[in-house]
CSV table of C-alpha atoms in Angstrom, one decimal:
chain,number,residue,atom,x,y,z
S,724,UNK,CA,-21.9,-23.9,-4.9
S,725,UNK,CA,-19.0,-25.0,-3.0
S,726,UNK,CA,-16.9,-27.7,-4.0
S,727,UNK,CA,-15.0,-30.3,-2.3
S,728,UNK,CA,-11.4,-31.0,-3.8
S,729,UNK,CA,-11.3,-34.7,-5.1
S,730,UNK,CA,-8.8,-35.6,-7.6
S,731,UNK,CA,-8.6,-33.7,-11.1
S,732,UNK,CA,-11.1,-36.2,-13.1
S,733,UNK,CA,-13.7,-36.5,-10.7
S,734,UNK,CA,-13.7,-32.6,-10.1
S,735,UNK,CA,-13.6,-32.0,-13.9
S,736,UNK,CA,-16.7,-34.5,-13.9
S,737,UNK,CA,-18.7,-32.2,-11.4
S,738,UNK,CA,-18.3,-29.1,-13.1
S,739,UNK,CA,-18.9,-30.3,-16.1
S,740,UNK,CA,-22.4,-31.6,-14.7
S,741,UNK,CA,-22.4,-28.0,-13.3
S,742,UNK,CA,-23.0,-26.2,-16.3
S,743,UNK,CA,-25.5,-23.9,-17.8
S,744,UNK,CA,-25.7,-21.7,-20.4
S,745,UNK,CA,-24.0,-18.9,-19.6
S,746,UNK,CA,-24.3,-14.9,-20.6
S,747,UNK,CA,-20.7,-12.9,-21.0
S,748,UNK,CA,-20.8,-9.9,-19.1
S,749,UNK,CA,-18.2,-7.8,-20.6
S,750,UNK,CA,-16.8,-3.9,-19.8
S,751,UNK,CA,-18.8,-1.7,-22.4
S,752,UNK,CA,-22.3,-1.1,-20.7
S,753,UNK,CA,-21.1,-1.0,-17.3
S,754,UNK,CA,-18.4,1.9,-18.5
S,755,UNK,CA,-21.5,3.4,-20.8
S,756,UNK,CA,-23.9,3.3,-17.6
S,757,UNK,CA,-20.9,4.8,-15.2
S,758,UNK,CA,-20.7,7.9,-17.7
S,759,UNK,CA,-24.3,8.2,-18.1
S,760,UNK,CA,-24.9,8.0,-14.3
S,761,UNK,CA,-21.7,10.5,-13.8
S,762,UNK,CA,-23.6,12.8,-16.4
S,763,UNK,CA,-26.9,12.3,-15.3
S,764,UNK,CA,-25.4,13.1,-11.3
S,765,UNK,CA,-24.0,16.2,-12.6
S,766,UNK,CA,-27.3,17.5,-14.4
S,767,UNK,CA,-29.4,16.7,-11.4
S,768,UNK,CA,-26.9,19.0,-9.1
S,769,UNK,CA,-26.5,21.9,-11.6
S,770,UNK,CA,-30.5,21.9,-12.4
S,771,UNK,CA,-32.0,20.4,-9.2
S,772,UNK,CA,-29.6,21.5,-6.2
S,773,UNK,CA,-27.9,24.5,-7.3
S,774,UNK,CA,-31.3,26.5,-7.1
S,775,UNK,CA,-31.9,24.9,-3.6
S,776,UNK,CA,-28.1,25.4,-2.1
S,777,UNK,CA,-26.7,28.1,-4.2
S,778,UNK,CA,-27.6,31.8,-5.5
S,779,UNK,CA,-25.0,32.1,-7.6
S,780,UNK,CA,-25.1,30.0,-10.5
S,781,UNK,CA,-22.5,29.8,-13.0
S,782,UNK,CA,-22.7,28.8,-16.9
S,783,UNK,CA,-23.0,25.5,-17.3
S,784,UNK,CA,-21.2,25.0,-20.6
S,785,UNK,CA,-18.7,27.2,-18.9
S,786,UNK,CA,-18.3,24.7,-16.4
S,787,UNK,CA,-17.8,21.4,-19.1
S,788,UNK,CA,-15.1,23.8,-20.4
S,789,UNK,CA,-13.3,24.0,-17.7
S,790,UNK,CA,-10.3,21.9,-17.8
S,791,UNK,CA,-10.0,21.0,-13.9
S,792,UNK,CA,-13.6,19.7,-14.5
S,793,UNK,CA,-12.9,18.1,-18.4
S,794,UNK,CA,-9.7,16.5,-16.7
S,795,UNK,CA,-10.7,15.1,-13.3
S,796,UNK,CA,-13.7,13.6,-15.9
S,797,UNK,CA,-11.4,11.9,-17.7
S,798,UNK,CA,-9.4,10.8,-14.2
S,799,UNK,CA,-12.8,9.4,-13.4
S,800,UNK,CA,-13.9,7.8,-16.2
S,801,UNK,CA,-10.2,5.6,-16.8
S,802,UNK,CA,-10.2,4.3,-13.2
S,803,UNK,CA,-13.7,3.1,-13.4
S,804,UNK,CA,-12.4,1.4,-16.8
S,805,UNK,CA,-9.5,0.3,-14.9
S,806,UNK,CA,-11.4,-1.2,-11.8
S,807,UNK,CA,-13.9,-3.2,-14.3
S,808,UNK,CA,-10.0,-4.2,-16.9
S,809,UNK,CA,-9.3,-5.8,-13.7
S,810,UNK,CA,-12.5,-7.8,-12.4
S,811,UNK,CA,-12.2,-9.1,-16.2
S,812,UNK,CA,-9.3,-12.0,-16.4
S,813,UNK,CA,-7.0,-11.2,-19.6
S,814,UNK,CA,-7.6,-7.5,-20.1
S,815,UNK,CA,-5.1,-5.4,-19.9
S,816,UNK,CA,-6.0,-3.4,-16.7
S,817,UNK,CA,-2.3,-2.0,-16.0
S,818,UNK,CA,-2.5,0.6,-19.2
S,819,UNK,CA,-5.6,2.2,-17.3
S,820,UNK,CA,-4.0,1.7,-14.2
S,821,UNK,CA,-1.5,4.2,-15.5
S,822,UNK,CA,-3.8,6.5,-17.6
S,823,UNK,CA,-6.0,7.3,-14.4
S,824,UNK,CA,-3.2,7.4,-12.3
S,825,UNK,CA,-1.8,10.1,-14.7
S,826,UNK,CA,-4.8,12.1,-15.4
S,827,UNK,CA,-5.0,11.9,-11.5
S,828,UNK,CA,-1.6,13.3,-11.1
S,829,UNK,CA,-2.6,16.1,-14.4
S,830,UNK,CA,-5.3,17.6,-12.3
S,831,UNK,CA,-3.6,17.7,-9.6
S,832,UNK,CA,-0.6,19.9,-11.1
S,833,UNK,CA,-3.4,21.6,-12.9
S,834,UNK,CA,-4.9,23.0,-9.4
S,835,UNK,CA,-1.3,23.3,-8.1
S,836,UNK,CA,-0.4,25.5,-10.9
S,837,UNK,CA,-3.7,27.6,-11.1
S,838,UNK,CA,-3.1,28.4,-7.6
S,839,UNK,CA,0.3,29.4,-7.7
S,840,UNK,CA,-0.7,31.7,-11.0
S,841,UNK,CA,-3.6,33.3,-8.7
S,842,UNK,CA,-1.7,33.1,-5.6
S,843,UNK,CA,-4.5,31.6,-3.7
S,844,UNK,CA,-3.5,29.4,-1.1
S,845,UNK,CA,-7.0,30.3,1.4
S,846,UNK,CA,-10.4,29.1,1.5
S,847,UNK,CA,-13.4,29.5,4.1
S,848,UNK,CA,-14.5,27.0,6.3
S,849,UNK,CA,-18.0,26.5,5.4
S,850,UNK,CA,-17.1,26.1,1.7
S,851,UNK,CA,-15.0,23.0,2.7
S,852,UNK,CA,-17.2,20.9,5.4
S,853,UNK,CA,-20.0,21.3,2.3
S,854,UNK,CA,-17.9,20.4,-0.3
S,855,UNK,CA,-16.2,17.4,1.6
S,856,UNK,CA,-19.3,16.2,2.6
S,857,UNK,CA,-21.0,16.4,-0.7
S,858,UNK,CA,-18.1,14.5,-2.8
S,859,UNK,CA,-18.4,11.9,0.3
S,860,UNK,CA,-21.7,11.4,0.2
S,861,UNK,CA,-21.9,11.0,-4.2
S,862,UNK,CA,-18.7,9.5,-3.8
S,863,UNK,CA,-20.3,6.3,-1.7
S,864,UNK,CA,-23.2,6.0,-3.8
S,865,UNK,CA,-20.8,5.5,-7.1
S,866,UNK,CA,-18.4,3.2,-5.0
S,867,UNK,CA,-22.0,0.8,-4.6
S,868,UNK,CA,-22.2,0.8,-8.0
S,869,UNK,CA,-19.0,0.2,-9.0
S,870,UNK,CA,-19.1,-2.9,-6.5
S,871,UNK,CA,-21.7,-4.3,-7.8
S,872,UNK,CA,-20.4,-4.4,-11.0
S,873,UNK,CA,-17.2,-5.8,-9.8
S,874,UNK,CA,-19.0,-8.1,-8.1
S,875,UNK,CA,-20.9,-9.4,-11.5
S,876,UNK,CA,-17.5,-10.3,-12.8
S,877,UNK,CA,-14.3,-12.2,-11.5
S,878,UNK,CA,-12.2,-9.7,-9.6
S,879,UNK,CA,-8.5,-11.3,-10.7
S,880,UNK,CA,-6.4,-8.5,-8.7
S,881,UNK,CA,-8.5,-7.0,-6.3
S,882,UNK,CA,-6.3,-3.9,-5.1
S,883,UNK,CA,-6.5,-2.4,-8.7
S,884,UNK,CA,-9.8,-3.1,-9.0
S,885,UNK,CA,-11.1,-1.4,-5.2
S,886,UNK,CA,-8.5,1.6,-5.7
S,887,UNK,CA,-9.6,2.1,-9.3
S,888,UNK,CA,-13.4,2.2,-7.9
S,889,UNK,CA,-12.6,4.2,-4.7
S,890,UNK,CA,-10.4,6.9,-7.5
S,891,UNK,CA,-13.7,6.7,-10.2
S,892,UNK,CA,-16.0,7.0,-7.7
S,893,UNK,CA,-14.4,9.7,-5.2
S,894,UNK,CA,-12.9,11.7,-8.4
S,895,UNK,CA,-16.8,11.5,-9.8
S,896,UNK,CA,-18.1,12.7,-6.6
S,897,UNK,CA,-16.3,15.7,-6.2
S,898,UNK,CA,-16.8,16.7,-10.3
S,899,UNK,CA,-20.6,16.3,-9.4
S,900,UNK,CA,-20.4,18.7,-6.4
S,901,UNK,CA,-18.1,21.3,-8.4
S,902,UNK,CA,-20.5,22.1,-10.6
S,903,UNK,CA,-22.8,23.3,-8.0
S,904,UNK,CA,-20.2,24.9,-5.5
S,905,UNK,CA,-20.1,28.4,-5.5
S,906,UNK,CA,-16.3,29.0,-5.2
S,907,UNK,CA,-14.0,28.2,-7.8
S,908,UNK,CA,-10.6,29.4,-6.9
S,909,UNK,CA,-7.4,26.9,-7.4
S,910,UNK,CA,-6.8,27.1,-3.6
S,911,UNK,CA,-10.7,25.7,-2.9
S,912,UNK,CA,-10.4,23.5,-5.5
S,913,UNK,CA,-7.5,21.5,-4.5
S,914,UNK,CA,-8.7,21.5,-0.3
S,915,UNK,CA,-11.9,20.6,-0.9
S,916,UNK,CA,-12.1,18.6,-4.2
S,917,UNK,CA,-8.9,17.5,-4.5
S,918,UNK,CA,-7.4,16.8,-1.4
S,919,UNK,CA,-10.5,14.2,0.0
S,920,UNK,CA,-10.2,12.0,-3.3
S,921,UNK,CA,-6.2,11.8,-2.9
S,922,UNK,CA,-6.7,11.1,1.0
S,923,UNK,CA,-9.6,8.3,0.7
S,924,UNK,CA,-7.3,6.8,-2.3
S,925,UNK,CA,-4.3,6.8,0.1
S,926,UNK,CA,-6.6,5.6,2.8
S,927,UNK,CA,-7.5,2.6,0.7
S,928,UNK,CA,-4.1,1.8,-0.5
S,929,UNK,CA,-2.7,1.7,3.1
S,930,UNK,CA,-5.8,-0.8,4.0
S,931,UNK,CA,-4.6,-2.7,1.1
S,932,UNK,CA,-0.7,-2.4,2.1
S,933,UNK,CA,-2.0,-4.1,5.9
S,934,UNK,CA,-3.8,-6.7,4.2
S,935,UNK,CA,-1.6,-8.0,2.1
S,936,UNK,CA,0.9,-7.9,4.2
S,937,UNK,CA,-0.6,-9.3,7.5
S,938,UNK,CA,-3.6,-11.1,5.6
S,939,UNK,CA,-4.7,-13.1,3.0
S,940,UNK,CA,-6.8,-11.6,0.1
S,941,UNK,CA,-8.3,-14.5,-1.7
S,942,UNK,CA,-9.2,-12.8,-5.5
I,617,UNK,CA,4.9,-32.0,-22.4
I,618,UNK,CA,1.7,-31.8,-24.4
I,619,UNK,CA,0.9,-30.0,-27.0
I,620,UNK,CA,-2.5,-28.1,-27.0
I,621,UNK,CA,-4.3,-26.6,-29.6
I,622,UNK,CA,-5.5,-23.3,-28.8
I,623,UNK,CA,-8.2,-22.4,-30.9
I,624,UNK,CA,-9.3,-25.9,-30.2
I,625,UNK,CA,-9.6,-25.0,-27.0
I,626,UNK,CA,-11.4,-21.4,-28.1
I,627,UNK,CA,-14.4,-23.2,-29.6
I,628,UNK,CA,-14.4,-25.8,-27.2
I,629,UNK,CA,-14.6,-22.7,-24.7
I,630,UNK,CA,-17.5,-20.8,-26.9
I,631,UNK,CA,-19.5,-24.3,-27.5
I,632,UNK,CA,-19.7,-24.8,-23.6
I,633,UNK,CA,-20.7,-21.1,-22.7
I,634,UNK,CA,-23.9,-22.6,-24.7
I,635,UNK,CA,-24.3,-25.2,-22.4
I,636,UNK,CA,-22.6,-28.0,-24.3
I,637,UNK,CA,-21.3,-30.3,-21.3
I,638,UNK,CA,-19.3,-32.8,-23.5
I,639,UNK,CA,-17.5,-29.9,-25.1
I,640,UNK,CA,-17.1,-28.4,-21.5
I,641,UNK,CA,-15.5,-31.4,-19.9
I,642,UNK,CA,-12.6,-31.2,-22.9
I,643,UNK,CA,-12.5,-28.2,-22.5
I,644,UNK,CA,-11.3,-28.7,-18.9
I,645,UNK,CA,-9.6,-31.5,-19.6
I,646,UNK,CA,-7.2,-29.7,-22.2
I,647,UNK,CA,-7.2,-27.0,-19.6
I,648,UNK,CA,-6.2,-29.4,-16.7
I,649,UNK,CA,-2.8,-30.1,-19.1
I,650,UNK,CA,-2.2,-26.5,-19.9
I,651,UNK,CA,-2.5,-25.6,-16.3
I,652,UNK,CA,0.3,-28.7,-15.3
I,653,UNK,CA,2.8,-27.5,-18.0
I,654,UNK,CA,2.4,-23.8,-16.3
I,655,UNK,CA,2.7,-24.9,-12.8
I,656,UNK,CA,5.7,-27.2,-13.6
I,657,UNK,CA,7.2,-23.9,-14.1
I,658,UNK,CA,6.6,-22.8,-11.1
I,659,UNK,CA,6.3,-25.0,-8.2
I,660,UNK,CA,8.2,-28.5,-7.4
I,661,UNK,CA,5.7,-30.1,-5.2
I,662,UNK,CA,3.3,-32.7,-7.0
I,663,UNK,CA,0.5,-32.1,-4.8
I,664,UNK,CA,0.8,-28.8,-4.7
I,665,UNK,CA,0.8,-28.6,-8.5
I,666,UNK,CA,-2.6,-30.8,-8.5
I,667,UNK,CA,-3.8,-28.3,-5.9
I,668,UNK,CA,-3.0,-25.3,-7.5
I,669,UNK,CA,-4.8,-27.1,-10.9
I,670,UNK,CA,-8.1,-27.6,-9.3
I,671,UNK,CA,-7.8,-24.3,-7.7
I,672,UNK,CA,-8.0,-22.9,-11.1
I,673,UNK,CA,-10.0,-25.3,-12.5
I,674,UNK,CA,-13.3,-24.1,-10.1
I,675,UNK,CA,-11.8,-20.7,-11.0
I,676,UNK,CA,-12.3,-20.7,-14.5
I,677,UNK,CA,-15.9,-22.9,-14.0
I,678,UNK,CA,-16.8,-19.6,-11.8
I,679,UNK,CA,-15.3,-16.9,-14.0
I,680,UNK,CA,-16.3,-18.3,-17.1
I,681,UNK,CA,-19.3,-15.4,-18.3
I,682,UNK,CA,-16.3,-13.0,-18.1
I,683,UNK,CA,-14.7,-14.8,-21.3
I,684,UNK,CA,-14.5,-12.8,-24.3
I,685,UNK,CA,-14.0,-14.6,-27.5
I,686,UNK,CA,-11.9,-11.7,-29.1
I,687,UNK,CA,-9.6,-12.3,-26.5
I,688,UNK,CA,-7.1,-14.8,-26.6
I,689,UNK,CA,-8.2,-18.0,-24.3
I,690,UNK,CA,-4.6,-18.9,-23.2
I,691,UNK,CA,-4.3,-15.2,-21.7
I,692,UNK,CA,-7.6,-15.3,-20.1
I,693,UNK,CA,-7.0,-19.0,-18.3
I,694,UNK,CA,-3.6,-18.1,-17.7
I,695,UNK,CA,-4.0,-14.8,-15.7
I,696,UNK,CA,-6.7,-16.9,-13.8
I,697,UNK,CA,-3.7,-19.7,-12.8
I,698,UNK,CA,-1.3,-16.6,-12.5
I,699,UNK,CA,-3.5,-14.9,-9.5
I,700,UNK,CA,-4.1,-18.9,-7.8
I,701,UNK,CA,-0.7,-18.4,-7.6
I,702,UNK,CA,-0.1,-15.6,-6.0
I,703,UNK,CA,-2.3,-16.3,-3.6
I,704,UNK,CA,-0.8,-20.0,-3.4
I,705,UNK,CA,3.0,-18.1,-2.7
I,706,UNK,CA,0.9,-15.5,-0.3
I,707,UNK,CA,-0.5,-18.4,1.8
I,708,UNK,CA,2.8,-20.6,1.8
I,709,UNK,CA,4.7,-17.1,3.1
I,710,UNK,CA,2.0,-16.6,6.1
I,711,UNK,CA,2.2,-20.6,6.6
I,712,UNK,CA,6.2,-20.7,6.5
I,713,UNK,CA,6.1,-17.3,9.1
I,714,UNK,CA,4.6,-19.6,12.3
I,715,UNK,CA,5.4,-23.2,11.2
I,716,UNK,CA,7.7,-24.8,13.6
I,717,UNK,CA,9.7,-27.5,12.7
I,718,UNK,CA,8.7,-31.3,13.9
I,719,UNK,CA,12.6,-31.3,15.5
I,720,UNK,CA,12.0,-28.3,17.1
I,721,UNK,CA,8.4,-29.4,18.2
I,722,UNK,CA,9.2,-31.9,19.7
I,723,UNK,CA,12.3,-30.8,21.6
I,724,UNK,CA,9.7,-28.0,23.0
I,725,UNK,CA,6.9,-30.7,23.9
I,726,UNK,CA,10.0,-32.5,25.9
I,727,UNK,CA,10.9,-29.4,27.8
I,728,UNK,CA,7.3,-28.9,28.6
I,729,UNK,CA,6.8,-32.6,30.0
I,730,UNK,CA,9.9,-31.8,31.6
I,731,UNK,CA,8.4,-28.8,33.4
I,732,UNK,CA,5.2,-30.0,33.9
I,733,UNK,CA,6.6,-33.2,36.4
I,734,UNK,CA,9.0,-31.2,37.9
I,735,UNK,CA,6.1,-28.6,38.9
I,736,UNK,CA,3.3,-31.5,39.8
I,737,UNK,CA,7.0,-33.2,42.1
I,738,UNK,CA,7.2,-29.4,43.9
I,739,UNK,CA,3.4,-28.9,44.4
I,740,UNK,CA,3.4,-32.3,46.0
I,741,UNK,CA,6.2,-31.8,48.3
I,742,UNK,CA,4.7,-28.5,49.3
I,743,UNK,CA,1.6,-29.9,50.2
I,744,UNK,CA,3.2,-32.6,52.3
I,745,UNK,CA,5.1,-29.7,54.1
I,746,UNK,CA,1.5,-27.6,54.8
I,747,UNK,CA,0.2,-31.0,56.3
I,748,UNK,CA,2.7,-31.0,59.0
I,749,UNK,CA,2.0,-26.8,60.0
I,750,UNK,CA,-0.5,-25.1,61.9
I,751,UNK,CA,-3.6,-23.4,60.0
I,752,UNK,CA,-2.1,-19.9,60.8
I,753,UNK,CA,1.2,-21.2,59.7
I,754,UNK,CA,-0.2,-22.7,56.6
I,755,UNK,CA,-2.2,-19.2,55.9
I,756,UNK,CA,1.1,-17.6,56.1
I,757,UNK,CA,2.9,-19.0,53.5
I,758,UNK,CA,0.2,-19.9,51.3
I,759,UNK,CA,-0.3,-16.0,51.4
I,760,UNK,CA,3.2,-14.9,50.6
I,761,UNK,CA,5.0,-17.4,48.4
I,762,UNK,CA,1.8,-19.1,46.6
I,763,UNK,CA,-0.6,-16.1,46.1
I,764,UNK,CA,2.5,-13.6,45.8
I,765,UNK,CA,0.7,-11.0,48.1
I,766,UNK,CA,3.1,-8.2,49.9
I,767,UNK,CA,3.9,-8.6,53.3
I,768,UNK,CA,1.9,-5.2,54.5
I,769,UNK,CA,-1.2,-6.8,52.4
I,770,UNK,CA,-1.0,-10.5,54.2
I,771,UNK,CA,-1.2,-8.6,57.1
I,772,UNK,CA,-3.8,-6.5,56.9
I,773,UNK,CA,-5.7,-9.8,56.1
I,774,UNK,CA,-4.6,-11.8,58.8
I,775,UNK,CA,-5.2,-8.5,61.2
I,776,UNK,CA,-1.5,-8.6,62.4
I,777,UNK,CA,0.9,-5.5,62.5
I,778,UNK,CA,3.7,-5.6,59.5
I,779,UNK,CA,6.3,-6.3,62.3
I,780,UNK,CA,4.3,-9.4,63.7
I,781,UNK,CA,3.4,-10.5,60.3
I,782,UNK,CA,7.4,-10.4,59.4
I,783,UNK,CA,8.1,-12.2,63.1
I,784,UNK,CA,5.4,-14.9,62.2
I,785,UNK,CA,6.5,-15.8,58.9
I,786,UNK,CA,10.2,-16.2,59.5
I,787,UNK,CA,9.0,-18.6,61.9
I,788,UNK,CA,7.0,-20.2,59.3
I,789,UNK,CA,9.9,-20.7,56.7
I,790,UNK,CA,12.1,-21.8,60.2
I,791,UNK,CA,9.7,-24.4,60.6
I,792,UNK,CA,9.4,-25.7,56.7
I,793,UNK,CA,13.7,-25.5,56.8
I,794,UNK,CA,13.2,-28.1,59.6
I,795,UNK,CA,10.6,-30.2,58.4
I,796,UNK,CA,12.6,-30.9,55.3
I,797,UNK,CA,15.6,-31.7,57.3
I,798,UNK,CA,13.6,-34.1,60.0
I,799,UNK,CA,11.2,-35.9,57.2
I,800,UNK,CA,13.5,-35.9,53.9
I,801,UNK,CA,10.6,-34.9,52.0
């Protein structure tokens, strides 16, 4: 419904006539269904794709061990609670905003570090258009879903709320496609799972830079 | 400045999410004060104020099913009429960036007036001028100093040489020097 500004009374009058009972749609079963669908994604690729793509398969609870993996969970997991703090007026989205931005930054040093320990700075070509393309692919079906739950609330501060998706839902993608991808080194690792997640998130937060600057973004 | 009771305002707030209208209208009404005593803070302009109100008035109507009663209410309207706003200062900036100011409007629409006799006076006079030349003559010049071509094109349309093209238009502007000298124009 659109509707048409009049003075403060008669506008209070409308949307008073306007109302319904109304259902509160809060953060905890959209953050229980992200984690459900990030767990369920990362089952199907181990079980179902790894025997179609891969010969090699490694242990899968020494996979959930591994801290690049438990980490960049973790990344994922407190963005997509950030994105959903701020489509929620009143929440405190800023303390996730931070947490997922440092967990972000954690894995990153993580990889950095492993690589320098290893001293493995190549990877093969192959290994990084699948890879790339995988965590691209996962990545845009998560971003859908994190949209539409957005969308179901009141987006209050919308940069927070699209970089926090694109972070959950890019960071998600790649952890799906790691636990299928052959090659674990540090130096693949941060090319092909790292490197796409902090490019799309730069990506968005030079889209959002342009708009706000040259446009207007109406939350 | 009113004075409004929050937790007032809380239940009012949870009795209208159950579709109480009465308790709805209050509750926006309360609201609608809260709102003024935050915006007074913030902006000068009456109107703007009153905007800015109704802005988050149909805000909060809209964003109402993401209210959480273990949440304070006064947080949750006020980071509604916090982001109105910013968008309220975001517009004002882009407004402010191509406004021009009425003085300096209408010194520009006076120059333009200006211009636009002064070019209908010259088109005038030079169609009085063409009147009083030949058809080739008239081709000439309407070639080289209304459609701006280059000598070497004007003649290649005309089918002269450069050289008789250059001969024939000097004659041409010979002719306009002493029409305007003969007829005043």
């Amino acid at each position: 419904m659109i509707y048409n500004k009049k003075n403060t009374e008669e506008l209070i009058e409308i949307l008073a006539k306007d109302l319904k009972p109304t259902k509160r749609k809060g953060w905890k079963f959209p953050c229980v269904i992200w984690c459900s669908m990030v767990i369920l994604l990362i089952l199907v690729n181990y079980y179902v794709f790894s025997d179609f793509f891969r010969s090699v398969k490694h242990s899968f609870w020494d996979l959930l061990m591994n801290p690049i993996f438990l980490i960049g969970f973790i990344a994922s997991v407190s963005s997509f609670i950030c994105a959903i703090f701020a489509a929620l007026p009143g929440r405190n989205y800023v303390l996730w905003k931070y947490i997922s931005i440092l967990f972000f930054i954690l894995w990153g040093i993580l990889i950095l570090y492993q690589m320098y320990v290893h001293e493995n700075y190549e990877i093969s070509l192959t290994e990084f258009y699948y890879c790339t393309t995988g965590t691209m692919i996962i990545g845009l079906i998560l971003f859908i879903f994190v949209y539409i739950f957005i969308k179901k609330r009141f987006v209050i501060d919308w940069k927070s709320t699209i970089l926090g998706g694109i972070l959950a839902s890019s960071i998600s993608g790649t952890v799906c496609v790691g636990f299928i991808c052959q090659s674990h080194e540090a130096a693949h690792i941060f090319y092909t799972h790292y490197l796409p997640v902090l490019i799309l998130f730069l990506i968005g937060f030079i889209i959002f830079f342009i708009k706000n600057k040259y446009f207007q973004i109406r939350s | 400045m009113e004075n409004i009771d929050i937790n007032e305002l809380k239940n009012l707030m949870l009795q209208a999410l159950e579709g109480d209208q009465d308790s709805y209208k209050k509750f926006l009404m309360n609201t609608s004060k809260l709102l003024k005593n935050y915006f007074y803070t913030k902006v000068y302009d009456q109107t703007v104020i009153e905007d800015l109100v109704q802005e988050t008035l149909i805000s909060i109507h809209k964003a109402k099913h993401t209210y959480d009663p273990k949440l304070s209410i006064s947080n949750w309207i006020l980071s509604i009429a916090y982001r109105r706003y910013v968008d309220y200062v975001r517009k004002d900036i882009r407004i402010k960036k191509f406004e021009i100011s009425t003085e300096t409007f209408n010194q520009y629409a006076s120059n333009v007036r200006y211009k636009t006799e002064e070019n209908y006076d010259n088109q005038e006079r030079i169609k009085s001028i063409l009147e009083l030349m030949t058809e080739r003559e008239k081709k000439i010049i309407t070639l080289l100093k209304l459609e701006n071509y280059s000598i070497k094109d004007a003649a290649k349309i005309l089918n002269l040489s450069e050289s008789a093209m250059k001969v024939a238009a000097h004659r041409a502007y010979k002719k306009i020097k002493k029409i305007l000298s003969e007829n005043d124009i």
